[in-house]
Short mmCIF file of C-alpha atoms in Angstrom, two decimals:
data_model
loop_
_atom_site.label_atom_id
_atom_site.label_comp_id
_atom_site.label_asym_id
_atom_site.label_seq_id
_atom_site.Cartn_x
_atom_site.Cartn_y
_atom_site.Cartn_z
CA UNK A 1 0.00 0.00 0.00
CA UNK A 2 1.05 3.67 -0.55
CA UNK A 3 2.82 4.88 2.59
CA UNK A 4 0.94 8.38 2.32
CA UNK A 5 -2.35 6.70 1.77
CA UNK A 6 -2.24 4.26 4.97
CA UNK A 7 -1.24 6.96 6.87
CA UNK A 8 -4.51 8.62 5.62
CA UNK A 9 -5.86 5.66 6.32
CA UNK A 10 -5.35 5.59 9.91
CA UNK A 11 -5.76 8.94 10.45
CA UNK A 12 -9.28 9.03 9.51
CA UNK A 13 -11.03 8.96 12.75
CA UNK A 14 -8.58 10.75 14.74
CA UNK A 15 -10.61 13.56 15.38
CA UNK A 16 -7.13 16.00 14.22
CA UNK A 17 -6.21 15.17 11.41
CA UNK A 18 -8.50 16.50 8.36
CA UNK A 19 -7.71 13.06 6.04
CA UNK A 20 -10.51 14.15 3.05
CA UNK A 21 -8.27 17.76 2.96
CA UNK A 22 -6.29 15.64 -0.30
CA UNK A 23 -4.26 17.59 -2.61
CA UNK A 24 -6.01 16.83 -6.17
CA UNK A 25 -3.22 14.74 -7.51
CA UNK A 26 -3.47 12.08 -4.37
CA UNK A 27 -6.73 12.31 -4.63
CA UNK A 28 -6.91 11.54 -8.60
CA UNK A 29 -4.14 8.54 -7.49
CA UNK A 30 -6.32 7.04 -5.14
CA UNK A 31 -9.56 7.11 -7.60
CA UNK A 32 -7.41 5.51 -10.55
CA UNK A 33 -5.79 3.01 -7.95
CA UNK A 34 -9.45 2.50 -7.10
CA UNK A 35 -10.75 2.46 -10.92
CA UNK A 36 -7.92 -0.51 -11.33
CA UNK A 37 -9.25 -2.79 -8.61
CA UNK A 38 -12.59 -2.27 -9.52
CA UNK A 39 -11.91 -3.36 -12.87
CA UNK A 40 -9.78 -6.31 -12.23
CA UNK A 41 -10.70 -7.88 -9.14
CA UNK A 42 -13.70 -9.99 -8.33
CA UNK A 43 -13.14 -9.56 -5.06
CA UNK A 44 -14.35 -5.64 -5.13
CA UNK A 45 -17.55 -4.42 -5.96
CA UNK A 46 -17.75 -0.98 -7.02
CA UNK A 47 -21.36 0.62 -7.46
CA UNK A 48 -23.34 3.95 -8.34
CA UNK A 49 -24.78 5.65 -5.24
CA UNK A 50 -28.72 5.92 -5.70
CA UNK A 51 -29.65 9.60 -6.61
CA UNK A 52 -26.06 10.96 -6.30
CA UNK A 53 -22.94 11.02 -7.96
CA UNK A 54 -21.07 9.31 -5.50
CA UNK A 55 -20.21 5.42 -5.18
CA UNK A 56 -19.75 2.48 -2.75
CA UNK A 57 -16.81 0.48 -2.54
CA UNK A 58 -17.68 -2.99 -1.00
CA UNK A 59 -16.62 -6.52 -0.45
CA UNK A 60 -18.22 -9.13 -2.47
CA UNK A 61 -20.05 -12.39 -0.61
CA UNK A 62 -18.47 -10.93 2.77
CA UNK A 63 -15.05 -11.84 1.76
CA UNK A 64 -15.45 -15.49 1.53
CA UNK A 65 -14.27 -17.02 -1.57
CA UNK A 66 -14.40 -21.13 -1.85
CA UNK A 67 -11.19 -20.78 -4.63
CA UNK A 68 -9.40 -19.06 -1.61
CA UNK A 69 -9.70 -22.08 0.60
CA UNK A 70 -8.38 -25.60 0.12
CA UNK A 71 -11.59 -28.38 0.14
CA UNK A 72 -13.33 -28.85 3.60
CA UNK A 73 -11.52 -25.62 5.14
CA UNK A 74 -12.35 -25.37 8.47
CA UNK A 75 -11.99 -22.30 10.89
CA UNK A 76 -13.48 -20.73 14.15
CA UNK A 77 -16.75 -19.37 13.82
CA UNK A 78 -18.45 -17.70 17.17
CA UNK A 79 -18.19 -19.52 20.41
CA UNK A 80 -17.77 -22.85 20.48
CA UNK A 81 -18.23 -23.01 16.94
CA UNK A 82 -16.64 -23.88 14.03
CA UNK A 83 -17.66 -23.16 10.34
CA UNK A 84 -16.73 -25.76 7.40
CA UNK A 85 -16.37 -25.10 3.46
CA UNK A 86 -17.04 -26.74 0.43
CA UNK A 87 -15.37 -30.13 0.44
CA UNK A 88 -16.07 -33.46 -1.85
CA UNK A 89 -16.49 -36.57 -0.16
CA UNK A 90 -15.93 -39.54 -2.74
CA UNK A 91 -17.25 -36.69 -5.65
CA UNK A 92 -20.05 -35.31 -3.90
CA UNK A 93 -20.34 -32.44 -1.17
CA UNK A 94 -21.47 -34.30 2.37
CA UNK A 95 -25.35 -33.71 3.46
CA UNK A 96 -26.58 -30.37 4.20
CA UNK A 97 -23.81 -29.11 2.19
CA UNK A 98 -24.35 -26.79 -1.11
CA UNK A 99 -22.43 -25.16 -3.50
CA UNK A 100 -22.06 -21.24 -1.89
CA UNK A 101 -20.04 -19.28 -0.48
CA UNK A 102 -21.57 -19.17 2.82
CA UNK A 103 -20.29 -21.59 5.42
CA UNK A 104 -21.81 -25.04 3.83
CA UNK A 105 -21.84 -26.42 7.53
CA UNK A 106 -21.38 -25.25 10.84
CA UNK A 107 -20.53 -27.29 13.77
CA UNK A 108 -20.75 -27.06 17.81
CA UNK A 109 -17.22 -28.28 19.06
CA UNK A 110 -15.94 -28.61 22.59
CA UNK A 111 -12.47 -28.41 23.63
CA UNK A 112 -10.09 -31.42 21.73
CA UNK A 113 -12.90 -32.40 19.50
CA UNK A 114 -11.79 -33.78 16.30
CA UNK A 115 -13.92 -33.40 13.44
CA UNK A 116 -14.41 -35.93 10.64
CA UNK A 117 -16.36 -36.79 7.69
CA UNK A 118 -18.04 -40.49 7.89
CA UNK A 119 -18.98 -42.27 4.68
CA UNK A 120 -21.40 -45.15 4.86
CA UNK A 121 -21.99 -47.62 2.01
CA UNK A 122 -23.15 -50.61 0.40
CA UNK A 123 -20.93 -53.72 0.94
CA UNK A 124 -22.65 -55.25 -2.14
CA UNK A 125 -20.09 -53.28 -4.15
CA UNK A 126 -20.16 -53.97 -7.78
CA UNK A 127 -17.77 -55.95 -9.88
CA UNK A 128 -16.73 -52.97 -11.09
CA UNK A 129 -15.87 -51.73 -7.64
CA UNK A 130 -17.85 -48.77 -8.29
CA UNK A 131 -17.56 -47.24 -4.58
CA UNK A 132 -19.08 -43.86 -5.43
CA UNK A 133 -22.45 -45.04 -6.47
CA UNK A 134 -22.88 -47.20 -3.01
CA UNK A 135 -22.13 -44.84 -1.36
CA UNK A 136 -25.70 -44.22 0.71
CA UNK A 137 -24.46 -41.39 3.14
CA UNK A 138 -21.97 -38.71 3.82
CA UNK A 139 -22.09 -36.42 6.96
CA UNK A 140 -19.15 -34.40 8.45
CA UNK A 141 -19.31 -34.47 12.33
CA UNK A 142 -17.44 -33.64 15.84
CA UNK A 143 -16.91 -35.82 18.85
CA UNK A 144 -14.09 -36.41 21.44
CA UNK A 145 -12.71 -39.13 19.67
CA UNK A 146 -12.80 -40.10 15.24
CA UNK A 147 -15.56 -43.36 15.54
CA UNK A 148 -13.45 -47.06 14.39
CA UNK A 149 -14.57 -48.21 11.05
CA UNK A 150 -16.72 -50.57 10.91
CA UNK A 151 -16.19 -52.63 7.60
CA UNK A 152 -19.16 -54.99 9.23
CA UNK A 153 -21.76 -52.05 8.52
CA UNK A 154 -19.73 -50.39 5.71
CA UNK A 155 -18.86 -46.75 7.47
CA UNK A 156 -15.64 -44.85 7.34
CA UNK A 157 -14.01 -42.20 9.06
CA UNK A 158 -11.22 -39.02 7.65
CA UNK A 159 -10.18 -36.99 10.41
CA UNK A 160 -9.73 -33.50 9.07
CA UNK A 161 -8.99 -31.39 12.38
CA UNK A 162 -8.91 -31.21 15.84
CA UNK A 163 -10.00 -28.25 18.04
CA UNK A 164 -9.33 -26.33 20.92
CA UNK A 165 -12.16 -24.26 23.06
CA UNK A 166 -11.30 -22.39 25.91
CA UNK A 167 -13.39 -21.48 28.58
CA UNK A 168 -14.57 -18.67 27.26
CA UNK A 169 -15.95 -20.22 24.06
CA UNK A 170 -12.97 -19.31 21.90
CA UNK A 171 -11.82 -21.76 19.15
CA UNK A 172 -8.76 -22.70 17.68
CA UNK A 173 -8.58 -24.93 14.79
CA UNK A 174 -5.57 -27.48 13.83
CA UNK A 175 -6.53 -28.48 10.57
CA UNK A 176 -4.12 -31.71 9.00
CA UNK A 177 -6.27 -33.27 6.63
CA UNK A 178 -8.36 -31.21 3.67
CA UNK A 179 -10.23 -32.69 0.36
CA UNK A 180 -11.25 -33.93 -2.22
CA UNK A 181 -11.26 -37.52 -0.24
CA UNK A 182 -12.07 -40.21 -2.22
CA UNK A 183 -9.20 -43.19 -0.96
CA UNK A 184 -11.53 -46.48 -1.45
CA UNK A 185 -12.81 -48.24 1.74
CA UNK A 186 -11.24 -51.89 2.49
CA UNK A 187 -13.70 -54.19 1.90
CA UNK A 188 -12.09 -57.46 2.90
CA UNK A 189 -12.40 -57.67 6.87
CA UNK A 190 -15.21 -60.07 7.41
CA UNK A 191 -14.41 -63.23 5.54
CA UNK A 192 -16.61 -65.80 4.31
CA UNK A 193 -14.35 -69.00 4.78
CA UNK A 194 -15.03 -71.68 2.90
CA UNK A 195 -14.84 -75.23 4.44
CA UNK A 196 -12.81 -78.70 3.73
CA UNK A 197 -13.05 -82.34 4.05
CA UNK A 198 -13.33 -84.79 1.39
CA UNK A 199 -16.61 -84.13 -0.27
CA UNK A 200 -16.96 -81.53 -2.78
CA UNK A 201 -17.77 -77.80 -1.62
CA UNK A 202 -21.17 -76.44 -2.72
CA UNK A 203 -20.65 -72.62 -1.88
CA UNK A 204 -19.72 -70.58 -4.80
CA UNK A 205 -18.20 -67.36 -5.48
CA UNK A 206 -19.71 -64.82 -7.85
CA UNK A 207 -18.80 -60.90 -8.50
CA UNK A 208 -21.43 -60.23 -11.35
CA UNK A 209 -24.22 -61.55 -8.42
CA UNK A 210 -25.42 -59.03 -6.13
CA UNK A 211 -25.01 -61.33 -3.10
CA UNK A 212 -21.84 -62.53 -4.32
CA UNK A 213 -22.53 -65.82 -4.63
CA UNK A 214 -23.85 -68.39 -2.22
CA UNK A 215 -22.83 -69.35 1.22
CA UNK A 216 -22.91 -73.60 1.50
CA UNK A 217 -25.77 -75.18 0.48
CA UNK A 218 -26.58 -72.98 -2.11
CA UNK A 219 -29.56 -70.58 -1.05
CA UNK A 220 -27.96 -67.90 1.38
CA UNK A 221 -26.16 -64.71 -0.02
CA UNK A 222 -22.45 -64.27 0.90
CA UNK A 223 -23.19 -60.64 1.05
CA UNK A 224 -23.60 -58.42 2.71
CA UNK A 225 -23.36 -60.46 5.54
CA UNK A 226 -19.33 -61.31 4.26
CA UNK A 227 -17.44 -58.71 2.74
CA UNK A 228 -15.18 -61.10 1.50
CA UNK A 229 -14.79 -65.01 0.62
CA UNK A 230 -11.53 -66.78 2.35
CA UNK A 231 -10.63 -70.23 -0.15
CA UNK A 232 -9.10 -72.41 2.55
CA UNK A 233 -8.62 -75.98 0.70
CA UNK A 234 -5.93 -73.92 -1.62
CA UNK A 235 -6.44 -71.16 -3.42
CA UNK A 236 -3.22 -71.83 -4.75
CA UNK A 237 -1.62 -75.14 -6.08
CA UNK A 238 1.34 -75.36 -7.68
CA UNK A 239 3.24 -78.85 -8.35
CA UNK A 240 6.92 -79.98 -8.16
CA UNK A 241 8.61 -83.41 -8.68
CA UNK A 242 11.11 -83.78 -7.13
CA UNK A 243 13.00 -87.77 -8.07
CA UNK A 244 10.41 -90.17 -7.52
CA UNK A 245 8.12 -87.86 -5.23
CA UNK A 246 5.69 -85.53 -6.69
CA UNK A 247 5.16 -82.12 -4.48
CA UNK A 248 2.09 -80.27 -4.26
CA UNK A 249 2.33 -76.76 -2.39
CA UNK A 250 -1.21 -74.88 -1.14
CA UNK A 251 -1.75 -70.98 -0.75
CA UNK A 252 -4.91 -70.20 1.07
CA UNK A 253 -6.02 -66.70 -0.11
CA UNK A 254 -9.35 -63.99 0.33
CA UNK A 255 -10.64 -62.31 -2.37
CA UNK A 256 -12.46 -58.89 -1.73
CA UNK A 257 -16.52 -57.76 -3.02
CA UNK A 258 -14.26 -56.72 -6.44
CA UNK A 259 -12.12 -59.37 -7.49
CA UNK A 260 -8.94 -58.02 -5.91
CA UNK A 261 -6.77 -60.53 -3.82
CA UNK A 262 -6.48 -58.77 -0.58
CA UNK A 263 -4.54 -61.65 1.35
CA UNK A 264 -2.56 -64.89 0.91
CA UNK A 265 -0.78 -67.38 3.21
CA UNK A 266 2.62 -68.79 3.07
CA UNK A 267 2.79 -72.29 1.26
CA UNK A 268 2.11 -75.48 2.62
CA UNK A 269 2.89 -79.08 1.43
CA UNK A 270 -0.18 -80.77 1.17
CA UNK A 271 1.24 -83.97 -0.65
CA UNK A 272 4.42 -85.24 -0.79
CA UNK A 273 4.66 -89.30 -2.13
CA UNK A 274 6.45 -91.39 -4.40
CA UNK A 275 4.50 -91.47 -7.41
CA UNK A 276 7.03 -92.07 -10.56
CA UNK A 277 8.29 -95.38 -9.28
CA UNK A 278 10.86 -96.44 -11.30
CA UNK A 279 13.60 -98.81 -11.34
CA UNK A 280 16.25 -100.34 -14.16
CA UNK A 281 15.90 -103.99 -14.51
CA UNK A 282 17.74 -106.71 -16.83
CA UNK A 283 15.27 -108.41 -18.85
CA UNK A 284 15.84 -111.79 -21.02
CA UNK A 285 14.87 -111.07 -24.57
CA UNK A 286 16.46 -114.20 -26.21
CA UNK A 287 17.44 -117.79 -25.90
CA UNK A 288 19.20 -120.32 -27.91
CA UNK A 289 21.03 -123.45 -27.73
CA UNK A 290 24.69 -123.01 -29.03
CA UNK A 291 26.45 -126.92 -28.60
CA UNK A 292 26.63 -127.48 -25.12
CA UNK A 293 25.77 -123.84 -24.02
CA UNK A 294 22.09 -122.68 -22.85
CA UNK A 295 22.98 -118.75 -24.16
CA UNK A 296 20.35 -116.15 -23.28
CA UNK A 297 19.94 -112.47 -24.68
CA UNK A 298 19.09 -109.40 -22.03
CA UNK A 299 17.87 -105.81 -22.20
CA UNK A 300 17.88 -103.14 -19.62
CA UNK A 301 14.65 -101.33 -19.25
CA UNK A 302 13.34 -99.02 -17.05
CA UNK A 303 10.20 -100.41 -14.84
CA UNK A 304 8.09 -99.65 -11.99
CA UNK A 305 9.82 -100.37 -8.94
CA UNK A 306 8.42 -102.94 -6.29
CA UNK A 307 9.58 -103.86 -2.73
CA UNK A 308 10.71 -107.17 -3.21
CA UNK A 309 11.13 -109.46 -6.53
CA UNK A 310 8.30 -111.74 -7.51
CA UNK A 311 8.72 -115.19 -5.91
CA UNK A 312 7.13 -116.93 -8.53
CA UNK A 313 9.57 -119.11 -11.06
CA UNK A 314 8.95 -120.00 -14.52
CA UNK A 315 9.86 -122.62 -16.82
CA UNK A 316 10.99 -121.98 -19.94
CA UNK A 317 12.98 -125.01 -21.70
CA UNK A 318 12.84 -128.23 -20.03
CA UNK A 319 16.43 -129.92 -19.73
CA UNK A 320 17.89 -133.08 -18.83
CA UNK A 321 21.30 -133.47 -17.82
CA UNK A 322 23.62 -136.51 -19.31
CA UNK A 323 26.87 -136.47 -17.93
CA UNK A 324 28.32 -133.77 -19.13
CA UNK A 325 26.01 -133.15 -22.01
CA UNK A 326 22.49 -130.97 -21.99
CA UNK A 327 19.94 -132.27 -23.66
CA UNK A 328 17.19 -130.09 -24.97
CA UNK A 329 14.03 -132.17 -25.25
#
């Protein structure tokens, strides 16, 4: 500001000073200066005195601007209160909230409060894991302490401040948190877990269903009741042979109300047995009489390995021994 038009300023009400006495240069100065502002800013409204020449000089909307102020600004507001502007929660403003430049909420605090705004929606959430549209309420409020969320019922909490009050009713505001909010809820705390044995399961698993499939037995909704579905006779296989043994390793795992794998547990072996017995074994392929000598041909080949060889003995050429001679008969 121009030093000799503060000090004009602030001597206006002195009572001594005669601060409209302006020589007609400063004044001309301060009527261009004021020209300019009413010209360029939208935060000055300059306009024609009814029945006169003169004009007013004011502040538009009381000086409260929503592109001044980052989402869900919060500040002290008479005693005890606080006043809150425009914010989005998840792409919408929070009930009782409108698009002004008034205070869109106002809020009785007590000393330490923290205020918050608490989403509550639809666990049934779409394939598509369109949040925003199950979303059923939004509400900014105050209370000692920011509520737990509660995945079971679908809210969520976003502290945005906390608040001092003093005795007197005055407010001070420590704001750490301001908007758009729109981080997606969890939605894999209460699991639907799916059972074992022998026989084969009959719950199912569906993300196009609204229920999200059925719980066992085919009739009762996973959802909302689950939020989730927990696969606990292996979500995960995966195979390895190692010599003889075959390997198999299990992963249980949850998947969320959209399709996304929110947890899975270390490996297991669920099976590990011989199941590629094999041995190498000489086999006689041939056979024939060459003078005196019984001469046999063999062949190594690769078999399925047993404990213990068969007892059982078979003939195959009946011969008769004559002195030192074989007879083939």
């Amino acid at each position: 500001m121009n030093p000799r038009l503060k000090e004009l300023i602030n001597n206006a009400d002195d009572g001594v000073s005669d601060a409209l006495t302006l020589a007609p240069r400063t004044l001309k100065a301060i009527l261009q200066e004021l020209e300019k502002m009413c010209h360029s800013s939208d935060s000055i409204l300059c306009e024609p005195l009814p029945g006169g020449n003169g004009f007013k000089i004011s502040v538009k909307n009381n000086g409260r601007f929503l592109r001044e102020f980052r989402e869900f600004h919060i500040e002290p507001s008479g005693a005890s209160t606080v006043a809150i502007y425009n914010g989005t929660l998840f792409g919408s403003l929070p009930t009782g909230f409108s698009v002004n430049d008034d205070p869109i909420k106002t809020l009785a605090v007590a000393n330490g409060n923290k205020i918050y705004a608490k989403i509550t929606w639809n666990r049934t959430v779409s394939y598509l894991g369109d949040i925003v549209n199950s979303i059923t309420t939004r509400t900014i409020e105050a209370a000692a302490a920011v509520p737990a969320d509660d995945p079971a019922v679908g809210t969520r909490h976003y502290q945005l401040a906390t608040v001092a009050v003093t005795s007197a009713g005055t407010v001070s505001v420590s704001q750490t948190r301001w908007g758009p909010i729109d981080d997606l809820p969890g939605t894999a705390l209460y699991n639907y877990i799916t059972s074992g044995g022998t026989s084969a399961l009959t719950d199912s698993w569906d993300l196009l269903a609204t229920g999200k499939g059925k719980q066992a037995g085919g009739a009762t909704d996973i959802a909302p009741t689950y939020d989730s579905i927990q696969f606990t006779a292996g979500m995960w296989m995966r195979a390895v042979q190692s010599g003889t043994n075959l390997i198999l390793f299990a992963r249980d795992g949850t998947l969320n109300s959209q399709g996304a794998t929110t947890y899975a547990t270390a490996e297991s072996i669920v099976f590990n047995k011989p199941v590629v017995c094999e041995t190498n074994v000489d086999v006689l392929v041939g056979l024939r009489l060459d003078g005196t000598q019984l001469q046999g041909q063999y062949k190594t080949i690769t078999v399925n390995a047993s404990t213990a060889a068969s007892p059982e003995w078979v003939n195959l050429i009946p011969l008769t021994a004559s002195g030192t001679t074989i007879d083939v008969s």
